[in-house]
Amino acid sequence: MEVIKIDDYKNHKVLDFDVIKKVLSGEKGLYEILMRRNNQKLYRVIKSYINDEALIKDVMQDTYIRAYEKLHQFNGKSQFSTWLIRIGINEALRELRSNQIKKATNPVVEESKDMNPEKAIIQKEAKWILEKTIESLPEKYRVIYMLSEVENMSIKDISDCLDVSVSNVKVRIHRAKHMLKDKLYKLSQKPNIFEFGFSKCDDLVDYVMKNL
């Protein structure tokens, strides 16, 4: 009998469906493989609905628990990630309905260690602006844009996840791109974009003066 190792998730040596069969047969520890393979994708999808990091974590945990409880219902007709995302979206919507939370933009930006300070600041600002602009899209466009352009999911898989027709998915992707382009263009015309002032200026001055 083939032995599946936890590290196999890194190179996808074992198909999700085979991992699921092992988990259902009693090897519960292998569920970690499915989680690690889908953490990033699930995070981005849920973040399309909720921007509170603590709530995102809670919803992800609830999603994985719910998926584990229903794992015997997975029939393999779609990808496991597609099936999982549907559960995640339902959990996110349930959280929104029950708590009526207000969305707030709080982007997480990774800086490259190889960049000089000036380029790192510019990249950080650019990513913040892009993420903020994506967050400003209406929900139905924002979610589809994230799945298509960030997660590179196929039109068919997105259609299955959201229970939206293929043609509708295509239309929403097109509109989302158009809205983003328009919003970014308008933003770029503002004279204070990438302005180094207010708190940034104060922090820099305070730091330098304290270290003179």
GROMACS .gro file of C-alpha atoms in nm:
model
  212
    1MET     CA    1   0.000   0.000   0.000
    2GLU     CA    2   0.131   0.342  -0.096
    3VAL     CA    3   0.240   0.556   0.196
    4ILE     CA    4   0.161   0.929   0.163
    5LYS     CA    5   0.400   1.166   0.337
    6ILE     CA    6   0.303   1.512   0.457
    7ASP     CA    7   0.579   1.667   0.246
    8ASP     CA    8   0.419   1.528  -0.070
    9TYR     CA    9   0.186   1.828  -0.079
   10LYS     CA   10   0.479   2.047  -0.186
   11ASN     CA   11   0.517   1.889  -0.527
   12HIS     CA   12   0.167   1.744  -0.561
   13LYS     CA   13   0.298   1.390  -0.604
   14VAL     CA   14  -0.033   1.260  -0.476
   15LEU     CA   15  -0.368   1.367  -0.620
   16ASP     CA   16  -0.619   1.536  -0.390
   17PHE     CA   17  -0.870   1.258  -0.452
   18ASP     CA   18  -0.620   0.994  -0.334
   19VAL     CA   19  -0.541   1.196  -0.024
   20ILE     CA   20  -0.912   1.226   0.050
   21LYS     CA   21  -0.957   0.848   0.025
   22LYS     CA   22  -0.676   0.802   0.276
   23VAL     CA   23  -0.827   1.056   0.514
   24LEU     CA   24  -1.168   0.892   0.490
   25SER     CA   25  -1.009   0.555   0.562
   26GLY     CA   26  -0.882   0.684   0.894
   27GLU     CA   27  -0.555   0.865   0.822
   28LYS     CA   28  -0.685   1.196   0.957
   29GLY     CA   29  -0.338   1.351   0.978
   30LEU     CA   30  -0.316   1.364   0.599
   31TYR     CA   31  -0.588   1.630   0.596
   32GLU     CA   32  -0.299   1.870   0.653
   33ILE     CA   33  -0.189   1.810   0.293
   34LEU     CA   34  -0.521   1.937   0.159
   35MET     CA   35  -0.507   2.240   0.387
   36ARG     CA   36  -0.155   2.340   0.289
   37ARG     CA   37  -0.235   2.303  -0.080
   38ASN     CA   38  -0.534   2.534  -0.053
   39ASN     CA   39  -0.452   2.783   0.224
   40GLN     CA   40  -0.341   3.067  -0.003
   41LYS     CA   41  -0.629   3.032  -0.245
   42LEU     CA   42  -0.889   3.004   0.030
   43TYR     CA   43  -0.741   3.305   0.211
   44ARG     CA   44  -0.763   3.526  -0.097
   45VAL     CA   45  -1.118   3.421  -0.174
   46ILE     CA   46  -1.242   3.487   0.180
   47LYS     CA   47  -1.053   3.816   0.188
   48SER     CA   48  -1.263   3.920  -0.110
   49TYR     CA   49  -1.559   3.918   0.130
   50ILE     CA   50  -1.400   4.002   0.464
   51ASN     CA   51  -1.103   4.228   0.542
   52ASP     CA   52  -1.071   4.167   0.913
   53GLU     CA   53  -0.769   3.937   0.949
   54ALA     CA   54  -0.894   3.774   1.268
   55LEU     CA   55  -1.232   3.699   1.110
   56ILE     CA   56  -1.066   3.567   0.795
   57LYS     CA   57  -0.872   3.320   1.009
   58ASP     CA   58  -1.190   3.215   1.191
   59VAL     CA   59  -1.377   3.165   0.864
   60MET     CA   60  -1.090   2.961   0.719
   61GLN     CA   61  -1.089   2.739   1.026
   62ASP     CA   62  -1.466   2.694   1.008
   63THR     CA   63  -1.438   2.616   0.637
   64TYR     CA   64  -1.182   2.341   0.688
   65ILE     CA   65  -1.378   2.190   0.975
   66ARG     CA   66  -1.700   2.198   0.773
   67ALA     CA   67  -1.521   2.049   0.472
   68TYR     CA   68  -1.378   1.770   0.687
   69GLU     CA   69  -1.721   1.689   0.825
   70LYS     CA   70  -1.861   1.672   0.472
   71LEU     CA   71  -1.559   1.507   0.311
   72HIS     CA   72  -1.753   1.188   0.247
   73GLN     CA   73  -1.984   1.392   0.022
   74PHE     CA   74  -1.702   1.492  -0.214
   75ASN     CA   75  -1.758   1.296  -0.533
   76GLY     CA   76  -1.457   1.401  -0.737
   77LYS     CA   77  -1.665   1.550  -1.019
   78SER     CA   78  -1.496   1.885  -0.959
   79GLN     CA   79  -1.157   1.976  -0.816
   80PHE     CA   80  -1.131   1.963  -0.439
   81SER     CA   81  -1.026   2.331  -0.436
   82THR     CA   82  -1.347   2.424  -0.620
   83TRP     CA   83  -1.558   2.228  -0.373
   84LEU     CA   84  -1.368   2.380  -0.079
   85ILE     CA   85  -1.406   2.735  -0.209
   86ARG     CA   86  -1.783   2.693  -0.235
   87ILE     CA   87  -1.788   2.599   0.133
   88GLY     CA   88  -1.558   2.891   0.215
   89ILE     CA   89  -1.780   3.140   0.035
   90ASN     CA   90  -2.087   3.010   0.219
   91GLU     CA   91  -1.904   3.042   0.550
   92ALA     CA   92  -1.791   3.397   0.466
   93LEU     CA   93  -2.143   3.502   0.370
   94ARG     CA   94  -2.281   3.345   0.686
   95GLU     CA   95  -2.028   3.541   0.891
   96LEU     CA   96  -2.122   3.863   0.715
   97ARG     CA   97  -2.492   3.804   0.770
   98SER     CA   98  -2.457   3.713   1.137
   99ASN     CA   99  -2.218   3.990   1.237
  100GLN     CA  100  -2.296   4.257   0.977
  101ILE     CA  101  -1.931   4.355   0.981
  102LYS     CA  102  -1.805   4.663   0.805
  103LYS     CA  103  -1.531   4.609   0.553
  104ALA     CA  104  -1.205   4.798   0.587
  105THR     CA  105  -0.898   4.782   0.370
  106ASN     CA  106  -0.593   4.646   0.544
  107PRO     CA  107  -0.357   4.514   0.277
  108VAL     CA  108  -0.060   4.297   0.361
  109VAL     CA  109   0.247   4.379   0.155
  110GLU     CA  110   0.562   4.174   0.124
  111GLU     CA  111   0.877   4.372   0.054
  112SER     CA  112   1.166   4.235  -0.145
  113LYS     CA  113   1.492   4.215   0.054
  114ASP     CA  114   1.690   4.271  -0.265
  115MET     CA  115   1.536   4.614  -0.334
  116ASN     CA  116   1.694   4.939  -0.233
  117PRO     CA  117   1.486   5.144   0.016
  118GLU     CA  118   1.347   5.379  -0.248
  119LYS     CA  119   1.223   5.097  -0.473
  120ALA     CA  120   1.084   4.908  -0.175
  121ILE     CA  121   0.878   5.212  -0.072
  122ILE     CA  122   0.750   5.260  -0.426
  123GLN     CA  123   0.655   4.892  -0.455
  124LYS     CA  124   0.483   4.900  -0.116
  125GLU     CA  125   0.282   5.207  -0.215
  126ALA     CA  126   0.193   5.062  -0.556
  127LYS     CA  127   0.072   4.732  -0.408
  128TRP     CA  128  -0.127   4.913  -0.143
  129ILE     CA  129  -0.298   5.126  -0.407
  130LEU     CA  130  -0.372   4.823  -0.628
  131GLU     CA  131  -0.514   4.619  -0.340
  132LYS     CA  132  -0.718   4.915  -0.219
  133THR     CA  133  -0.855   4.963  -0.570
  134ILE     CA  134  -0.947   4.595  -0.601
  135GLU     CA  135  -1.120   4.615  -0.265
  136SER     CA  136  -1.328   4.906  -0.395
  137LEU     CA  137  -1.485   4.690  -0.666
  138PRO     CA  138  -1.841   4.568  -0.606
  139GLU     CA  139  -1.834   4.227  -0.440
  140LYS     CA  140  -1.959   4.026  -0.740
  141TYR     CA  141  -1.679   4.165  -0.956
  142ARG     CA  142  -1.411   4.161  -0.687
  143VAL     CA  143  -1.452   3.791  -0.609
  144ILE     CA  144  -1.445   3.683  -0.972
  145TYR     CA  145  -1.144   3.905  -1.044
  146MET     CA  146  -0.952   3.748  -0.754
  147LEU     CA  147  -1.033   3.395  -0.866
  148SER     CA  148  -0.949   3.463  -1.231
  149GLU     CA  149  -0.656   3.703  -1.226
  150VAL     CA  150  -0.491   3.627  -0.892
  151GLU     CA  151  -0.562   3.256  -0.851
  152ASN     CA  152  -0.572   3.178  -1.225
  153MET     CA  153  -0.877   2.959  -1.190
  154SER     CA  154  -1.049   2.849  -1.509
  155ILE     CA  155  -1.377   3.007  -1.618
  156LYS     CA  156  -1.549   2.671  -1.567
  157ASP     CA  157  -1.419   2.631  -1.211
  158ILE     CA  158  -1.523   2.985  -1.122
  159SER     CA  159  -1.867   2.914  -1.266
  160ASP     CA  160  -1.893   2.602  -1.050
  161CYS     CA  161  -1.771   2.782  -0.736
  162LEU     CA  162  -2.008   3.073  -0.759
  163ASP     CA  163  -2.299   2.899  -0.932
  164VAL     CA  164  -2.284   3.161  -1.208
  165SER     CA  165  -2.307   3.085  -1.580
  166VAL     CA  166  -1.984   3.073  -1.783
  167SER     CA  167  -2.097   3.366  -1.998
  168ASN     CA  168  -2.174   3.570  -1.686
  169VAL     CA  169  -1.831   3.495  -1.544
  170LYS     CA  170  -1.669   3.622  -1.864
  171VAL     CA  171  -1.877   3.939  -1.858
  172ARG     CA  172  -1.791   4.009  -1.494
  173ILE     CA  173  -1.419   3.955  -1.551
  174HIS     CA  174  -1.428   4.197  -1.843
  175ARG     CA  175  -1.618   4.457  -1.642
  176ALA     CA  176  -1.392   4.415  -1.339
  177LYS     CA  177  -1.083   4.479  -1.552
  178HIS     CA  178  -1.245   4.782  -1.711
  179MET     CA  179  -1.345   4.925  -1.372
  180LEU     CA  180  -0.997   4.867  -1.231
  181LYS     CA  181  -0.834   5.033  -1.529
  182ASP     CA  182  -1.064   5.332  -1.497
  183LYS     CA  183  -1.016   5.364  -1.120
  184LEU     CA  184  -0.637   5.335  -1.142
  185TYR     CA  185  -0.620   5.590  -1.421
  186LYS     CA  186  -0.827   5.840  -1.223
  187LEU     CA  187  -0.614   5.776  -0.915
  188SER     CA  188  -0.292   5.833  -1.110
  189GLN     CA  189  -0.410   6.183  -1.203
  190LYS     CA  190  -0.415   6.295  -0.840
  191PRO     CA  191  -0.112   6.516  -0.761
  192ASN     CA  192  -0.059   6.373  -0.412
  193ILE     CA  193  -0.011   6.010  -0.516
  194PHE     CA  194   0.304   5.865  -0.355
  195GLU     CA  195   0.327   6.185  -0.155
  196PHE     CA  196   0.577   6.164   0.130
  197GLY     CA  197   0.404   6.368   0.394
  198PHE     CA  198   0.192   6.371   0.705
  199SER     CA  199   0.270   6.071   0.929
  200LYS     CA  200   0.542   5.938   0.699
  201CYS     CA  201   0.725   6.268   0.716
  202ASP     CA  202   0.678   6.295   1.093
  203ASP     CA  203   0.802   5.940   1.153
  204LEU     CA  204   1.111   5.993   0.939
  205VAL     CA  205   1.198   6.323   1.105
  206ASP     CA  206   1.148   6.177   1.454
  207TYR     CA  207   1.366   5.876   1.375
  208VAL     CA  208   1.651   6.083   1.233
  209MET     CA  209   1.645   6.339   1.512
  210LYS     CA  210   1.655   6.068   1.777
  211ASN     CA  211   1.955   5.906   1.613
  212LEU     CA  212   2.167   6.214   1.545
   0.00000   0.00000   0.00000
